[in-house]
Tab-separated table of C-alpha atoms and ligand atoms in Angstrom:
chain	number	residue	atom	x	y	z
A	1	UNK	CA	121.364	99.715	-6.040
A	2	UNK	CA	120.234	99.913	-2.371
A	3	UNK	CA	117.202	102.533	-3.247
A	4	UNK	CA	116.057	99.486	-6.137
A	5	UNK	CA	116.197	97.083	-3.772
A	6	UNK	CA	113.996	99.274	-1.289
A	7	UNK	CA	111.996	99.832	-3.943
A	8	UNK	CA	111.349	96.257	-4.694
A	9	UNK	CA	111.277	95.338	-1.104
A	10	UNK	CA	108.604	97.782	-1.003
A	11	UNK	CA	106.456	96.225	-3.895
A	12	UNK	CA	107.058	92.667	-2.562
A	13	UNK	CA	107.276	91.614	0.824
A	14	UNK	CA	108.577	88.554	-0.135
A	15	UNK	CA	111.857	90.162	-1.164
A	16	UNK	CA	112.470	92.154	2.441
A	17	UNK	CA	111.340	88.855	4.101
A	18	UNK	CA	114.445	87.497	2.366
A	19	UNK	CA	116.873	90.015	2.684
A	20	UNK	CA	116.230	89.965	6.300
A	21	UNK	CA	116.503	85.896	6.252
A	22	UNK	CA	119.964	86.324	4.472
A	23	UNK	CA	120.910	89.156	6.536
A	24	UNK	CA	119.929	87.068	9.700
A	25	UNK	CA	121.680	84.587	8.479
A	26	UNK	CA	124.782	86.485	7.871
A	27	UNK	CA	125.079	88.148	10.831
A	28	UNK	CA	124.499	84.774	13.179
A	29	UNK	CA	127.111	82.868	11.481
A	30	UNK	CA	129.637	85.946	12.242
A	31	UNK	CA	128.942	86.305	15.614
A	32	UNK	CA	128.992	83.114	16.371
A	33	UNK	CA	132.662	82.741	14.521
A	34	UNK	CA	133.765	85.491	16.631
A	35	UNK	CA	131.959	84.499	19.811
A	36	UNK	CA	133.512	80.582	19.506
A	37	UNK	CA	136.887	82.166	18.766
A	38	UNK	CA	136.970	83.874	22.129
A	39	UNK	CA	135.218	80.802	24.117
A	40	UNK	CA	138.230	78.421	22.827
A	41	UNK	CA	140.354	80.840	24.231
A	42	UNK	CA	138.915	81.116	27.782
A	43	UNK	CA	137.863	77.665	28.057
A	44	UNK	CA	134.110	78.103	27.709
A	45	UNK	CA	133.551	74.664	25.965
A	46	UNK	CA	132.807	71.406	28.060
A	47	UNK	CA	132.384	67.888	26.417
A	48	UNK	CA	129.146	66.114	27.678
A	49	UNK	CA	129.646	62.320	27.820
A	50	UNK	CA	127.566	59.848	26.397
A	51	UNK	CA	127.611	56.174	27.336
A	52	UNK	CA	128.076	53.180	24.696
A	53	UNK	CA	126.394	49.634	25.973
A	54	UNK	CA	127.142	46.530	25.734
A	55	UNK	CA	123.870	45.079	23.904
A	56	UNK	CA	124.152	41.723	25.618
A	57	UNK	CA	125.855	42.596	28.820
A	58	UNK	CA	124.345	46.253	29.429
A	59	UNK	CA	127.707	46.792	30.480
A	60	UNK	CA	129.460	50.350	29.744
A	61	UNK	CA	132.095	50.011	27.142
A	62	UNK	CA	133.132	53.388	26.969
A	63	UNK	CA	131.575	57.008	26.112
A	64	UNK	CA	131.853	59.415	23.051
A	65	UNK	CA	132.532	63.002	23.908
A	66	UNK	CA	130.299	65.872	22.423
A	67	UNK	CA	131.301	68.938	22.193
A	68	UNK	CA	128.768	71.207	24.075
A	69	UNK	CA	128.475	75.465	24.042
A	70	UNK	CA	126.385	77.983	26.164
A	71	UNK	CA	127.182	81.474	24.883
A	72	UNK	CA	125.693	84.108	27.364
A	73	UNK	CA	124.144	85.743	24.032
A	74	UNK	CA	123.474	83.153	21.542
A	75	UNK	CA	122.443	80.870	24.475
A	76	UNK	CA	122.868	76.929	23.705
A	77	UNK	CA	124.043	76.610	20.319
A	78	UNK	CA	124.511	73.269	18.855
A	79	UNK	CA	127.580	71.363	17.188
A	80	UNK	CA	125.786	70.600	13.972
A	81	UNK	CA	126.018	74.666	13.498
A	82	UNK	CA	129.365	75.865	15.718
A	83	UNK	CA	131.131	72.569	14.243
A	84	UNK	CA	130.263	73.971	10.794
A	85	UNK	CA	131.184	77.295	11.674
A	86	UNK	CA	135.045	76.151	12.896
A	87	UNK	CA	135.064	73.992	10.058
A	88	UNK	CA	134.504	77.236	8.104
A	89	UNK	CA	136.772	79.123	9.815
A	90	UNK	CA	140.016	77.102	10.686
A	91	UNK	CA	138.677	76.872	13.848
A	92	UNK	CA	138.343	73.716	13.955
A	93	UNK	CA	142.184	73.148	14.747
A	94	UNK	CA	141.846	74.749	17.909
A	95	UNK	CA	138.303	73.138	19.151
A	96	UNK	CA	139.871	69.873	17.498
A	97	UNK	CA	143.122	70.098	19.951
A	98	UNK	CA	141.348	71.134	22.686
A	99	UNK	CA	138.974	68.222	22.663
A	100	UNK	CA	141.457	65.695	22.131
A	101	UNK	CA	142.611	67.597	25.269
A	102	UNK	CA	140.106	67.411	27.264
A	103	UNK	CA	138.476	64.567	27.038
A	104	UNK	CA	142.303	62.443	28.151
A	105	UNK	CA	142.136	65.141	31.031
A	106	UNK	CA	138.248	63.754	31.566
A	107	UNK	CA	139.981	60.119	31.929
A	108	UNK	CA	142.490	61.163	33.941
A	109	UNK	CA	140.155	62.893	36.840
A	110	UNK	CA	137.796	60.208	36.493
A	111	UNK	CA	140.885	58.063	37.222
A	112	UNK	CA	141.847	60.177	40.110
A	113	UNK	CA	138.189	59.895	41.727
A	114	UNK	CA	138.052	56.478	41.432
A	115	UNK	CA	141.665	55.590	42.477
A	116	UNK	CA	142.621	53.883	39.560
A	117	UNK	CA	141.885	53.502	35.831
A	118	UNK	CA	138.654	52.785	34.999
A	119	UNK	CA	138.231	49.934	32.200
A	120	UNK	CA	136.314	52.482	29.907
A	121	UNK	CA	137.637	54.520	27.251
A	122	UNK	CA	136.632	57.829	25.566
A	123	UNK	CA	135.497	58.916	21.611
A	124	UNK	CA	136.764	61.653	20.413
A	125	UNK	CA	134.996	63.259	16.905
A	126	UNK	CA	137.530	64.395	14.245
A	127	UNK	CA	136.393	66.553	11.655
A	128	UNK	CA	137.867	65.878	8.050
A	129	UNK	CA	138.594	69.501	7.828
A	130	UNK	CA	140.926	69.202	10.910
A	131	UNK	CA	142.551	66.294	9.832
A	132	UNK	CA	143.672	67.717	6.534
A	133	UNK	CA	145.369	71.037	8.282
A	134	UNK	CA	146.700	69.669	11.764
A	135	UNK	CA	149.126	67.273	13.023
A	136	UNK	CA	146.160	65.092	14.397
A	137	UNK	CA	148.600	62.084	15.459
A	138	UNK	CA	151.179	64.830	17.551
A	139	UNK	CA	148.046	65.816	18.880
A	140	UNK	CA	146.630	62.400	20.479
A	141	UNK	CA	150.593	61.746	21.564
A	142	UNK	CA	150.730	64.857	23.458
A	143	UNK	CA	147.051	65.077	24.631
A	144	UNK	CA	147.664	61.168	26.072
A	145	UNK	CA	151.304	61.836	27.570
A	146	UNK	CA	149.965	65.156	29.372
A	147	UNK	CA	147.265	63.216	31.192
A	148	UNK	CA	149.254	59.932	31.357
A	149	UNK	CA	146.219	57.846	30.143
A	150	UNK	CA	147.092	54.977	27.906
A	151	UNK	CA	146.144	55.518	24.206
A	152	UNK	CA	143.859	52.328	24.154
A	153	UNK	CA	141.525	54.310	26.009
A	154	UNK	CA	140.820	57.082	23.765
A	155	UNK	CA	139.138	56.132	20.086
A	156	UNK	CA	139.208	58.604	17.527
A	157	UNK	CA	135.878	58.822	15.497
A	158	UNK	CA	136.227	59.833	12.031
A	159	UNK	CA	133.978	60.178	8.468
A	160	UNK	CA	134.029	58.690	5.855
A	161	UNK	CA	134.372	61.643	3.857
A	162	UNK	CA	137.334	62.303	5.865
A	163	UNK	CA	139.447	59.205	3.920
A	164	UNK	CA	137.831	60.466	0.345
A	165	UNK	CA	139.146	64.129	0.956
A	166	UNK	CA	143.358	61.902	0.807
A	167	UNK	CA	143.618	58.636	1.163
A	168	UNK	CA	147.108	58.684	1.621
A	169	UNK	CA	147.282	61.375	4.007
A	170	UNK	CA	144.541	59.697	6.034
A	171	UNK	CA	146.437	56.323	6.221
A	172	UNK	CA	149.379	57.943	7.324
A	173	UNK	CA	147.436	59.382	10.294
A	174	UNK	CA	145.360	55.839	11.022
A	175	UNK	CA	148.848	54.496	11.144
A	176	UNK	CA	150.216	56.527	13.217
A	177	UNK	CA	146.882	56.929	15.572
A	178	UNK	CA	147.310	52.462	15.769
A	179	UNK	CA	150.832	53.645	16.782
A	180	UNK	CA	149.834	55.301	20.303
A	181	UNK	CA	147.066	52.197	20.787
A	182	UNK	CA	144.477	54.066	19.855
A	183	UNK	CA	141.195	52.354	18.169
A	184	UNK	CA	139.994	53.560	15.239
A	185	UNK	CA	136.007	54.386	14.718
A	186	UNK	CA	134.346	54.648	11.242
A	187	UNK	CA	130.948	57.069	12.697
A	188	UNK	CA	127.972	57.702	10.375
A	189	UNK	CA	128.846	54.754	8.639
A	190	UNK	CA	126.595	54.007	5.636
A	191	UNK	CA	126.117	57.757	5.331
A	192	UNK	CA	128.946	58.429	2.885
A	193	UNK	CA	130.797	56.912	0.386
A	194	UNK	CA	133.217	55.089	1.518
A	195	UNK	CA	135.241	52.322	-1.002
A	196	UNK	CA	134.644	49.429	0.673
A	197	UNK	CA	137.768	47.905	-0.025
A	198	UNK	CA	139.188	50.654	2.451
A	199	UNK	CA	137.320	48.975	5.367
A	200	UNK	CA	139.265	46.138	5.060
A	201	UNK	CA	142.901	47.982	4.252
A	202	UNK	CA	142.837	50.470	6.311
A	203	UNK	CA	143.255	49.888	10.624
A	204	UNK	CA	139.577	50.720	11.632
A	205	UNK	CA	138.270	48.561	13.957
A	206	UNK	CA	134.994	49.621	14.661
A	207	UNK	CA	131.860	51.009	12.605
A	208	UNK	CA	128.894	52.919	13.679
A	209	UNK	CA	125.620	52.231	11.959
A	210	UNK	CA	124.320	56.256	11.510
A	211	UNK	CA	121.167	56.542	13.289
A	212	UNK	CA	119.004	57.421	10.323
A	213	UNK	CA	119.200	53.498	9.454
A	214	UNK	CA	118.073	53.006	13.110
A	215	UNK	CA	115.578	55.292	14.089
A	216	UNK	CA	113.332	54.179	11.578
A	217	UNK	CA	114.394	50.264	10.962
A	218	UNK	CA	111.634	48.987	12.738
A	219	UNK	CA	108.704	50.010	10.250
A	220	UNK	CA	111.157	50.108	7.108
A	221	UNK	CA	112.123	46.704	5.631
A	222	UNK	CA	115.031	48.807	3.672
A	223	UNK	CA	116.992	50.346	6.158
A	224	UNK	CA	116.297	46.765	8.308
A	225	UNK	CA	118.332	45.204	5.440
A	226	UNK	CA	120.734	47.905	5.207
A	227	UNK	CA	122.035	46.922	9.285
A	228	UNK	CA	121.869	43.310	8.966
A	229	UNK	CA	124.234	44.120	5.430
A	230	UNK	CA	126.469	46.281	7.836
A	231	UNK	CA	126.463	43.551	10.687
A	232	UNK	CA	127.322	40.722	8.621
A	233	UNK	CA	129.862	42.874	6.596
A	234	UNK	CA	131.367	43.759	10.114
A	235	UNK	CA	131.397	40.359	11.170
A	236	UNK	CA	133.387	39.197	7.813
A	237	UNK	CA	135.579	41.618	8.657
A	238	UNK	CA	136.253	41.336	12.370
A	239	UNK	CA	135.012	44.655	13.125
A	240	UNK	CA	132.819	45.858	16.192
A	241	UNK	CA	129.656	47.400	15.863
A	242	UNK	CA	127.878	50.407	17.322
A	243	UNK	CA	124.301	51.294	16.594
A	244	UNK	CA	123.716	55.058	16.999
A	245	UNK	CA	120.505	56.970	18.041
A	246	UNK	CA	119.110	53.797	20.190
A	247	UNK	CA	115.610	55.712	21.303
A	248	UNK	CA	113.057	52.844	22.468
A	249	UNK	CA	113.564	49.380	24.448
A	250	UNK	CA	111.859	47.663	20.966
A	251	UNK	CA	114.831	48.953	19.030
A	252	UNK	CA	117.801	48.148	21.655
A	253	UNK	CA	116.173	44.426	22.046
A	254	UNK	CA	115.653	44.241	18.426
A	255	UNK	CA	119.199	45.118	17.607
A	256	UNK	CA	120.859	42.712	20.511
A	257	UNK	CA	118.688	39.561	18.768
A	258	UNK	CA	120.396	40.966	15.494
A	259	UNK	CA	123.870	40.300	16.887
A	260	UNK	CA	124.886	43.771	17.103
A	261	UNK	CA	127.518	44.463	19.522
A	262	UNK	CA	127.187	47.955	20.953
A	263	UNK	CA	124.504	50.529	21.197
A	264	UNK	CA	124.173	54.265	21.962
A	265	UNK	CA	121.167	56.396	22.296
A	266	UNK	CA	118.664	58.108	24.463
A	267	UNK	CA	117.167	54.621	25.486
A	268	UNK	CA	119.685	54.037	27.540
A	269	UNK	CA	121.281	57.598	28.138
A	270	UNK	CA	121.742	61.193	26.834
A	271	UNK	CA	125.295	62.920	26.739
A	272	UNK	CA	125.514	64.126	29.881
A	273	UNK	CA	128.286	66.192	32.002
A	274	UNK	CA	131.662	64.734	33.215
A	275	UNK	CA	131.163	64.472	36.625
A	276	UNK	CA	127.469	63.086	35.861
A	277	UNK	CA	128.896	60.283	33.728
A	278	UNK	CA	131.150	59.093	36.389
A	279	UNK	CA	128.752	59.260	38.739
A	280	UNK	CA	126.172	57.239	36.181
A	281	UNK	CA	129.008	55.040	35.260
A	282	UNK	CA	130.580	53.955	39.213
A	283	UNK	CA	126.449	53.737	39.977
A	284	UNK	CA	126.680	50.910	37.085
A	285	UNK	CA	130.579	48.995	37.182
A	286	UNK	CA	130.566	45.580	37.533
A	287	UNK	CA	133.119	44.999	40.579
A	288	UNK	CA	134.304	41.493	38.817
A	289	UNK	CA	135.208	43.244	35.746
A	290	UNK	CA	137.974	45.560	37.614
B	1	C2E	P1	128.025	62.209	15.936
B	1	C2E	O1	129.484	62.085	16.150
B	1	C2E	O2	127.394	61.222	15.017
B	1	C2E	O3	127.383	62.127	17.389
B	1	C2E	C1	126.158	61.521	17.705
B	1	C2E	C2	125.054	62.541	17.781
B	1	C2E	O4	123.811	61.870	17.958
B	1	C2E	C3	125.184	63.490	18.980
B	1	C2E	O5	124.620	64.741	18.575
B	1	C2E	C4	124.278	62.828	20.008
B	1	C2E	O6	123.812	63.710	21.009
B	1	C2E	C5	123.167	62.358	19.120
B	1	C2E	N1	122.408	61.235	19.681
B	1	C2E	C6	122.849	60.223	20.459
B	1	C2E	N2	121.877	59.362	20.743
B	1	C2E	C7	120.759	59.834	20.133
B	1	C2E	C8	119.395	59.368	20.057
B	1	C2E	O7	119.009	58.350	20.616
B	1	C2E	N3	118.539	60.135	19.322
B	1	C2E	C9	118.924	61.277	18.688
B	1	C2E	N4	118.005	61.973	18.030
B	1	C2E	N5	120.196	61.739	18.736
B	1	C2E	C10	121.100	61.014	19.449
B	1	C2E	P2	125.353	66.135	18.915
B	1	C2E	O8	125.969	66.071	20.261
B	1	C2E	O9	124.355	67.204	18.633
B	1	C2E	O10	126.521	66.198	17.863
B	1	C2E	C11	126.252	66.275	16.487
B	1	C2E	C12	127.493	66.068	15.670
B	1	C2E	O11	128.425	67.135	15.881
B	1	C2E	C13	128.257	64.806	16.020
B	1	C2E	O12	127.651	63.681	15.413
B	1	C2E	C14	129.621	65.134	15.457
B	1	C2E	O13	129.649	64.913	14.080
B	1	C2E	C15	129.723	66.623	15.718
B	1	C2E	N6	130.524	66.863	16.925
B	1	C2E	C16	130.151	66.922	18.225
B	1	C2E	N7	131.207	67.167	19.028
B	1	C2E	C17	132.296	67.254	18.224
B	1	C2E	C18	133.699	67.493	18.442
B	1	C2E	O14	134.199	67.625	19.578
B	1	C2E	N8	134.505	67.532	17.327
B	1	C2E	C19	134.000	67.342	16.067
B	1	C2E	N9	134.846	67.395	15.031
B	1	C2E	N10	132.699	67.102	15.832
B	1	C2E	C20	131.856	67.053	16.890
B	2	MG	MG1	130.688	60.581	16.639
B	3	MG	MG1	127.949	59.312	14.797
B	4	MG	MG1	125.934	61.201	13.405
């Protein structure tokens, strides 16, 4: 078998060209299971904060936390692939714990250095994968009492794919999430398929517009009508809004005349390190508001 396929290779460099690619492949995604297994263990993972606006205000309403890892080998690898990877790989209960983690521990130093709560909050991603094999809800109760933040300060972001995977299962867990305070985030929205009768019976109180409506709205009627259908939709349901992937002024102004509430993007920041977003955030506070 191997001596065909070096024979073919041989007659068609197309064929080695792929083998390699699949071999590549192959051997990336291993090492970077086995490399991510031993960075959750030591702690090699940091969450880079990104700030969410207030569209009228400009005020900071809170941040969502991205996971971030530099792997002395594989150098900067991004979530879209090591997220995939845990999700793969069960890992995802670990990086999923360890985030909800961290990012209350994030809330509770920035606390510290500031000498008292600040009036912003944290997002934390949950994978569906995660929430079908872990405990999620134990999770967020033990993550908040460890850093004795209140649970109104930490939203949990979720798919919709993650309420098509069991709706029952993933009430119980919104349920119990509303519970410990904590507000509930619908991210990518208008990305998946989500029943939209579940908006309105399940405890979500906010939905994020998925940035491949907002990137382009400007120059594409379509997607233009696709947010002002999501803003309305929100409004009829008392939800908030949060436009992702907010890259120029045009689109953040546009966006604020449209009534939506909240914006995040690289227009007004990237994700950047915890000590860097307090430092971007105290630079920022409105004194009246504290
Ligand atoms: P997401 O939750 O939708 O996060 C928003 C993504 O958009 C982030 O990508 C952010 O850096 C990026 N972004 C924000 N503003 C802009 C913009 O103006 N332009 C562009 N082009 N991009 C913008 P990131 O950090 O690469 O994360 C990708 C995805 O990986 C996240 O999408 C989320 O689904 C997942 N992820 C990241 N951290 C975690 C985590 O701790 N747990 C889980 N389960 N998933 C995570
Ligand atoms: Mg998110
Ligand atoms: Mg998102
Ligand atoms: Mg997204």
């Amino acid at each position: 078998k191997a001596q065909a396929a070096v024979k073919i290779a041989k007659r068609s460099g197309k064929v080695e060209i792929y083998r390699n690619g699949v071999l590549k492949e192959a051997q990336r995604r291993f090492s970077i299971e086995s490399r991510l297994r031993t960075a959750l263990s030591q702690g090699e993972l940091t969450l880079a904060y990104q700030p969410l606006i207030h569209l009228q205000t400009g005020e900071i309403t809170g941040f969502e936390a991205l996971a971030r890892w530099h792997d002395p080998d594989l150098g900067h690898v991004s979530p879209a692939e090591f997220i995939a990877v845990a999700e793969e790989s069960g890992l995802i209960t670990a990086l999923g714990r360890w985030a909800a983690y961290e990012a209350a521990q994030a809330l509770s130093r920035w606390d510290g250095k500031f000498g008292k709560p600040l009036p912003v909050g944290v997002n934390v991603n949950l994978s569906p994968i995660q929430m079908a094999r872990d405990d999620v809800a134990s999770v967020f109760e033990e993550a908040l009492r460890y850093s004795g933040v209140s649970g109104n300060r930490l939203t949990a972001e979720l798919t919709e794919s993650a309420i098509i995977v069991d709706p029952d299962k993933a009430r119980k867990l919104l349920v119990a999430l509303k519970d410990l305070h904590m507000p509930i985030a619908m991210d990518d929205f208008g990305t998946g398929y989500s029943n939209l009768a579940s908006l309105h019976s399940l405890p979500i109180d906010i939905l994020k517009i998925d940035r491949s409506f907002i990137s382009t709205m400007l120059d594409d009627k379509d997607k233009q009508a696709i947010v002002r259908t999501i803003l309305s939709l929100a409004e009829s349901l008392n939800l908030s809004v949060t436009a992702e992937g907010i890259e120029t002024q045009e689109l953040a102004h546009a966006l604020q005349t449209m009534g939506c509430g909240n914006g995040q993007g690289f227009y007004f920041a990237r994700p950047m390190p915890e000590a860097e977003a307090f430092d971007y955030w105290r630079a920022r506070w409105n004194f009246e508001t504290v």
